[in-house]
Amino acid sequence: MALTPIRRVVTGNDERGRSKVVWDGPSPGAHESAVPNKGHIDFWTWRETPLPLAGEDDPGKWDDEFPGPPGGGHLRVVNWLARASDPSKIPPRVAPHAPEVRHGGRSWERGGGNNFDRSANHKTESVDYGIMLSGERTLALDDGELLMKPGDIVVQVGAWHLWDSSKTGCLMAFDMISAQFVDGPAGTAQGNDPVMRPRPDQKLPPGVKPQRRIVTIDREAGKSSLVVDGPSPDVRIDPARPGFALQRMWVVDSAPAKIVFETLHLPHTLEPPARGSVLNVVTFPPDAAWRGKVGATDVAAYFKAMGSPGASTYSPQAPHPYMQKTRTLDFGIVLEGEIVLVLDTQEVTLKAGEIMVQRGTNHAWSNRSGKPAVVAIASHGAK
């Protein structure tokens, strides 16, 4: 049985510079392992930073290695299986062993897995946004274990870790960004940036769920540890849209990415640094709650508050008040609900588990359902 296809929508521009859908369908980068229905699907790969926006070639089809091209990265979804009812089908675990280098010196592993429902304990020279889509998965660190469920996000900052999906199996997305270990293969934390935590008076709008943010790192060589596990400490709202919330998760401000404890003290919200990335989780309330009540002043105030006043492409004739355009390549993963991606020339509805690759095009998000929609959006600086 082949891997279950996952829909991918990719945007671009027509000959007049108007945004449109370029590709819409199952991502072509499916790679099934020797175990049926286990493997990964590549959605996008990049070999240089900032990311290119133009081009007719589909990077989802490129040959790709783990942990992604040096100086670039990739977005993929992995499918790991639950423990089979017949134990004879499960490979034995590899005994823990001393770290061994893999993949040209950019990853290391030290056993402990079986490549079926339990990965090897491994470490990659990358900063990874790991986003749970379905099922459950246990993240094992040297100082403890955490159970991750759909919607949970971990930022792996070059840390040793092991994945255990034996209970239910899982689908999990990984946006892996090339990093640099300044102390060689140890890849330990640099600096002493204080970890941000929610203020005691931090409140979420009605209907918005707190977004779990897990951050891991190696404080000392060979030992991974938990930096933080809790709600996003940075929540932005839009007074004109009751029920709207943007919850910031992480910022990468250089290429290659840095191995640091915290990045949310950086100002980037909608737009990342030119050679970096920002990950947000956005809850969009139903448009019906604010439709007809929002004008140019409200929209301008929102984009100014987000630090991107030039992103707005508002006009009375636009297909949506919150149309925007930035020099970014965005990965949008729908976590909950249903949302409409509004472009200049067309609209496309995305449902939970589907993925959008937005290549610097004019767009907006419109929730025409009766429930909130939640989208994780990883924006990368582009050219």
mmCIF file with all atom_site columns, N, CA and C in Angstrom, residues 181-210:
data_model
loop_
_atom_site.group_PDB
_atom_site.id
_atom_site.type_symbol
_atom_site.label_atom_id
_atom_site.label_alt_id
_atom_site.label_comp_id
_atom_site.label_asym_id
_atom_site.label_entity_id
_atom_site.label_seq_id
_atom_site.pdbx_PDB_ins_code
_atom_site.Cartn_x
_atom_site.Cartn_y
_atom_site.Cartn_z
_atom_site.occupancy
_atom_site.B_iso_or_equiv
_atom_site.pdbx_formal_charge
_atom_site.auth_seq_id
_atom_site.auth_comp_id
_atom_site.auth_asym_id
_atom_site.auth_atom_id
_atom_site.pdbx_PDB_model_num
ATOM 1  N N  . PHE A 1 181 ? 26.934  24.503 13.503 1.00 0.00 ? 181 PHE A N  1
ATOM 2  C CA . PHE A 1 181 ? 27.460  24.201 14.826 1.00 0.00 ? 181 PHE A CA 1
ATOM 3  C C  . PHE A 1 181 ? 28.828  24.875 14.950 1.00 0.00 ? 181 PHE A C  1
ATOM 4  N N  . VAL A 1 182 ? 28.932  25.888 15.769 1.00 0.00 ? 182 VAL A N  1
ATOM 5  C CA . VAL A 1 182 ? 30.192  26.624 15.873 1.00 0.00 ? 182 VAL A CA 1
ATOM 6  C C  . VAL A 1 182 ? 31.237  25.855 16.672 1.00 0.00 ? 182 VAL A C  1
ATOM 7  N N  . ASP A 1 183 ? 30.812  24.817 17.395 1.00 0.00 ? 183 ASP A N  1
ATOM 8  C CA . ASP A 1 183 ? 31.747  24.018 18.185 1.00 0.00 ? 183 ASP A CA 1
ATOM 9  C C  . ASP A 1 183 ? 31.859  22.603 17.633 1.00 0.00 ? 183 ASP A C  1
ATOM 10 N N  . GLY A 1 184 ? 31.757  22.476 16.313 1.00 0.00 ? 184 GLY A N  1
ATOM 11 C CA . GLY A 1 184 ? 31.893  21.168 15.695 1.00 0.00 ? 184 GLY A CA 1
ATOM 12 C C  . GLY A 1 184 ? 30.691  20.285 15.950 1.00 0.00 ? 184 GLY A C  1
ATOM 13 N N  . PRO A 1 185 ? 30.868  18.964 15.923 1.00 0.00 ? 185 PRO A N  1
ATOM 14 C CA . PRO A 1 185 ? 29.722  18.053 16.042 1.00 0.00 ? 185 PRO A CA 1
ATOM 15 C C  . PRO A 1 185 ? 28.993  18.132 17.378 1.00 0.00 ? 185 PRO A C  1
ATOM 16 N N  . ALA A 1 186 ? 29.584  18.780 18.392 1.00 0.00 ? 186 ALA A N  1
ATOM 17 C CA . ALA A 1 186 ? 28.883  18.908 19.677 1.00 0.00 ? 186 ALA A CA 1
ATOM 18 C C  . ALA A 1 186 ? 27.578  19.666 19.493 1.00 0.00 ? 186 ALA A C  1
ATOM 19 N N  . GLY A 1 187 ? 27.606  20.747 18.731 1.00 0.00 ? 187 GLY A N  1
ATOM 20 C CA . GLY A 1 187 ? 26.382  21.491 18.431 1.00 0.00 ? 187 GLY A CA 1
ATOM 21 C C  . GLY A 1 187 ? 25.657  21.982 19.659 1.00 0.00 ? 187 GLY A C  1
ATOM 22 N N  . THR A 1 188 ? 26.382  22.504 20.615 1.00 0.00 ? 188 THR A N  1
ATOM 23 C CA . THR A 1 188 ? 25.752  22.940 21.857 1.00 0.00 ? 188 THR A CA 1
ATOM 24 C C  . THR A 1 188 ? 25.229  24.371 21.748 1.00 0.00 ? 188 THR A C  1
ATOM 25 N N  . ALA A 1 189 ? 24.369  24.735 22.694 1.00 0.00 ? 189 ALA A N  1
ATOM 26 C CA . ALA A 1 189 ? 23.728  26.048 22.709 1.00 0.00 ? 189 ALA A CA 1
ATOM 27 C C  . ALA A 1 189 ? 24.751  27.158 22.823 1.00 0.00 ? 189 ALA A C  1
ATOM 28 N N  . GLN A 1 190 ? 24.482  28.245 22.116 1.00 0.00 ? 190 GLN A N  1
ATOM 29 C CA . GLN A 1 190 ? 25.343  29.420 22.146 1.00 0.00 ? 190 GLN A CA 1
ATOM 30 C C  . GLN A 1 190 ? 24.574  30.583 22.776 1.00 0.00 ? 190 GLN A C  1
ATOM 31 N N  . GLY A 1 191 ? 25.279  31.430 23.511 1.00 0.00 ? 191 GLY A N  1
ATOM 32 C CA . GLY A 1 191 ? 24.633  32.590 24.111 1.00 0.00 ? 191 GLY A CA 1
ATOM 33 C C  . GLY A 1 191 ? 23.819  32.240 25.336 1.00 0.00 ? 191 GLY A C  1
ATOM 34 N N  . ASN A 1 192 ? 23.150  33.235 25.866 1.00 0.00 ? 192 ASN A N  1
ATOM 35 C CA . ASN A 1 192 ? 22.336  33.044 27.076 1.00 0.00 ? 192 ASN A CA 1
ATOM 36 C C  . ASN A 1 192 ? 21.041  33.843 26.993 1.00 0.00 ? 192 ASN A C  1
ATOM 37 N N  . ASP A 1 193 ? 20.445  33.906 25.808 1.00 0.00 ? 193 ASP A N  1
ATOM 38 C CA . ASP A 1 193 ? 19.189  34.636 25.656 1.00 0.00 ? 193 ASP A CA 1
ATOM 39 C C  . ASP A 1 193 ? 18.132  34.078 26.602 1.00 0.00 ? 193 ASP A C  1
ATOM 40 N N  . PRO A 1 194 ? 17.483  34.939 27.393 1.00 0.00 ? 194 PRO A N  1
ATOM 41 C CA . PRO A 1 194 ? 16.453  34.447 28.320 1.00 0.00 ? 194 PRO A CA 1
ATOM 42 C C  . PRO A 1 194 ? 15.250  33.902 27.567 1.00 0.00 ? 194 PRO A C  1
ATOM 43 N N  . VAL A 1 195 ? 14.714  32.817 28.060 1.00 0.00 ? 195 VAL A N  1
ATOM 44 C CA . VAL A 1 195 ? 13.561  32.174 27.427 1.00 0.00 ? 195 VAL A CA 1
ATOM 45 C C  . VAL A 1 195 ? 12.296  32.955 27.771 1.00 0.00 ? 195 VAL A C  1
ATOM 46 N N  . MET A 1 196 ? 11.531  33.291 26.766 1.00 0.00 ? 196 MET A N  1
ATOM 47 C CA . MET A 1 196 ? 10.289  34.039 26.983 1.00 0.00 ? 196 MET A CA 1
ATOM 48 C C  . MET A 1 196 ? 9.175   33.098 27.420 1.00 0.00 ? 196 MET A C  1
ATOM 49 N N  . ARG A 1 197 ? 8.370   33.586 28.357 1.00 0.00 ? 197 ARG A N  1
ATOM 50 C CA . ARG A 1 197 ? 7.214   32.823 28.835 1.00 0.00 ? 197 ARG A CA 1
ATOM 51 C C  . ARG A 1 197 ? 5.999   33.746 28.853 1.00 0.00 ? 197 ARG A C  1
ATOM 52 N N  . PRO A 1 198 ? 4.799   33.175 28.798 1.00 0.00 ? 198 PRO A N  1
ATOM 53 C CA . PRO A 1 198 ? 3.595   34.021 28.779 1.00 0.00 ? 198 PRO A CA 1
ATOM 54 C C  . PRO A 1 198 ? 3.516   34.923 30.004 1.00 0.00 ? 198 PRO A C  1
ATOM 55 N N  . ARG A 1 199 ? 3.071   36.149 29.794 1.00 0.00 ? 199 ARG A N  1
ATOM 56 C CA . ARG A 1 199 ? 2.841   37.051 30.925 1.00 0.00 ? 199 ARG A CA 1
ATOM 57 C C  . ARG A 1 199 ? 1.669   36.518 31.760 1.00 0.00 ? 199 ARG A C  1
ATOM 58 N N  . PRO A 1 200 ? 1.666   36.808 33.033 1.00 0.00 ? 200 PRO A N  1
ATOM 59 C CA . PRO A 1 200 ? 0.543   36.334 33.864 1.00 0.00 ? 200 PRO A CA 1
ATOM 60 C C  . PRO A 1 200 ? -0.806  36.835 33.383 1.00 0.00 ? 200 PRO A C  1
ATOM 61 N N  . ASP A 1 201 ? -0.828  38.020 32.752 1.00 0.00 ? 201 ASP A N  1
ATOM 62 C CA . ASP A 1 201 ? -2.098  38.582 32.296 1.00 0.00 ? 201 ASP A CA 1
ATOM 63 C C  . ASP A 1 201 ? -2.374  38.290 30.816 1.00 0.00 ? 201 ASP A C  1
ATOM 64 N N  . GLN A 1 202 ? -1.571  37.409 30.211 1.00 0.00 ? 202 GLN A N  1
ATOM 65 C CA . GLN A 1 202 ? -1.787  37.109 28.793 1.00 0.00 ? 202 GLN A CA 1
ATOM 66 C C  . GLN A 1 202 ? -3.089  36.347 28.615 1.00 0.00 ? 202 GLN A C  1
ATOM 67 N N  . LYS A 1 203 ? -3.961  36.878 27.776 1.00 0.00 ? 203 LYS A N  1
ATOM 68 C CA . LYS A 1 203 ? -5.255  36.249 27.523 1.00 0.00 ? 203 LYS A CA 1
ATOM 69 C C  . LYS A 1 203 ? -5.431  36.020 26.032 1.00 0.00 ? 203 LYS A C  1
ATOM 70 N N  . LEU A 1 204 ? -6.153  34.987 25.712 1.00 0.00 ? 204 LEU A N  1
ATOM 71 C CA . LEU A 1 204 ? -6.464  34.678 24.326 1.00 0.00 ? 204 LEU A CA 1
ATOM 72 C C  . LEU A 1 204 ? -7.892  35.096 24.008 1.00 0.00 ? 204 LEU A C  1
ATOM 73 N N  . PRO A 1 205 ? -8.146  35.512 22.780 1.00 0.00 ? 205 PRO A N  1
ATOM 74 C CA . PRO A 1 205 ? -9.534  35.823 22.406 1.00 0.00 ? 205 PRO A CA 1
ATOM 75 C C  . PRO A 1 205 ? -10.421 34.595 22.548 1.00 0.00 ? 205 PRO A C  1
ATOM 76 N N  . PRO A 1 206 ? -11.708 34.793 22.758 1.00 0.00 ? 206 PRO A N  1
ATOM 77 C CA . PRO A 1 206 ? -12.631 33.657 22.838 1.00 0.00 ? 206 PRO A CA 1
ATOM 78 C C  . PRO A 1 206 ? -12.516 32.775 21.597 1.00 0.00 ? 206 PRO A C  1
ATOM 79 N N  . GLY A 1 207 ? -12.491 31.476 21.822 1.00 0.00 ? 207 GLY A N  1
ATOM 80 C CA . GLY A 1 207 ? -12.429 30.528 20.720 1.00 0.00 ? 207 GLY A CA 1
ATOM 81 C C  . GLY A 1 207 ? -11.030 30.189 20.247 1.00 0.00 ? 207 GLY A C  1
ATOM 82 N N  . VAL A 1 208 ? -9.996  30.834 20.832 1.00 0.00 ? 208 VAL A N  1
ATOM 83 C CA . VAL A 1 208 ? -8.614  30.587 20.423 1.00 0.00 ? 208 VAL A CA 1
ATOM 84 C C  . VAL A 1 208 ? -7.946  29.663 21.436 1.00 0.00 ? 208 VAL A C  1
ATOM 85 N N  . LYS A 1 209 ? -7.343  28.598 20.939 1.00 0.00 ? 209 LYS A N  1
ATOM 86 C CA . LYS A 1 209 ? -6.645  27.659 21.804 1.00 0.00 ? 209 LYS A CA 1
ATOM 87 C C  . LYS A 1 209 ? -5.191  28.087 21.982 1.00 0.00 ? 209 LYS A C  1
ATOM 88 N N  . PRO A 1 210 ? -4.625  27.918 23.177 1.00 0.00 ? 210 PRO A N  1
ATOM 89 C CA . PRO A 1 210 ? -3.200  28.226 23.351 1.00 0.00 ? 210 PRO A CA 1
ATOM 90 C C  . PRO A 1 210 ? -2.356  27.287 22.498 1.00 0.00 ? 210 PRO A C  1
#
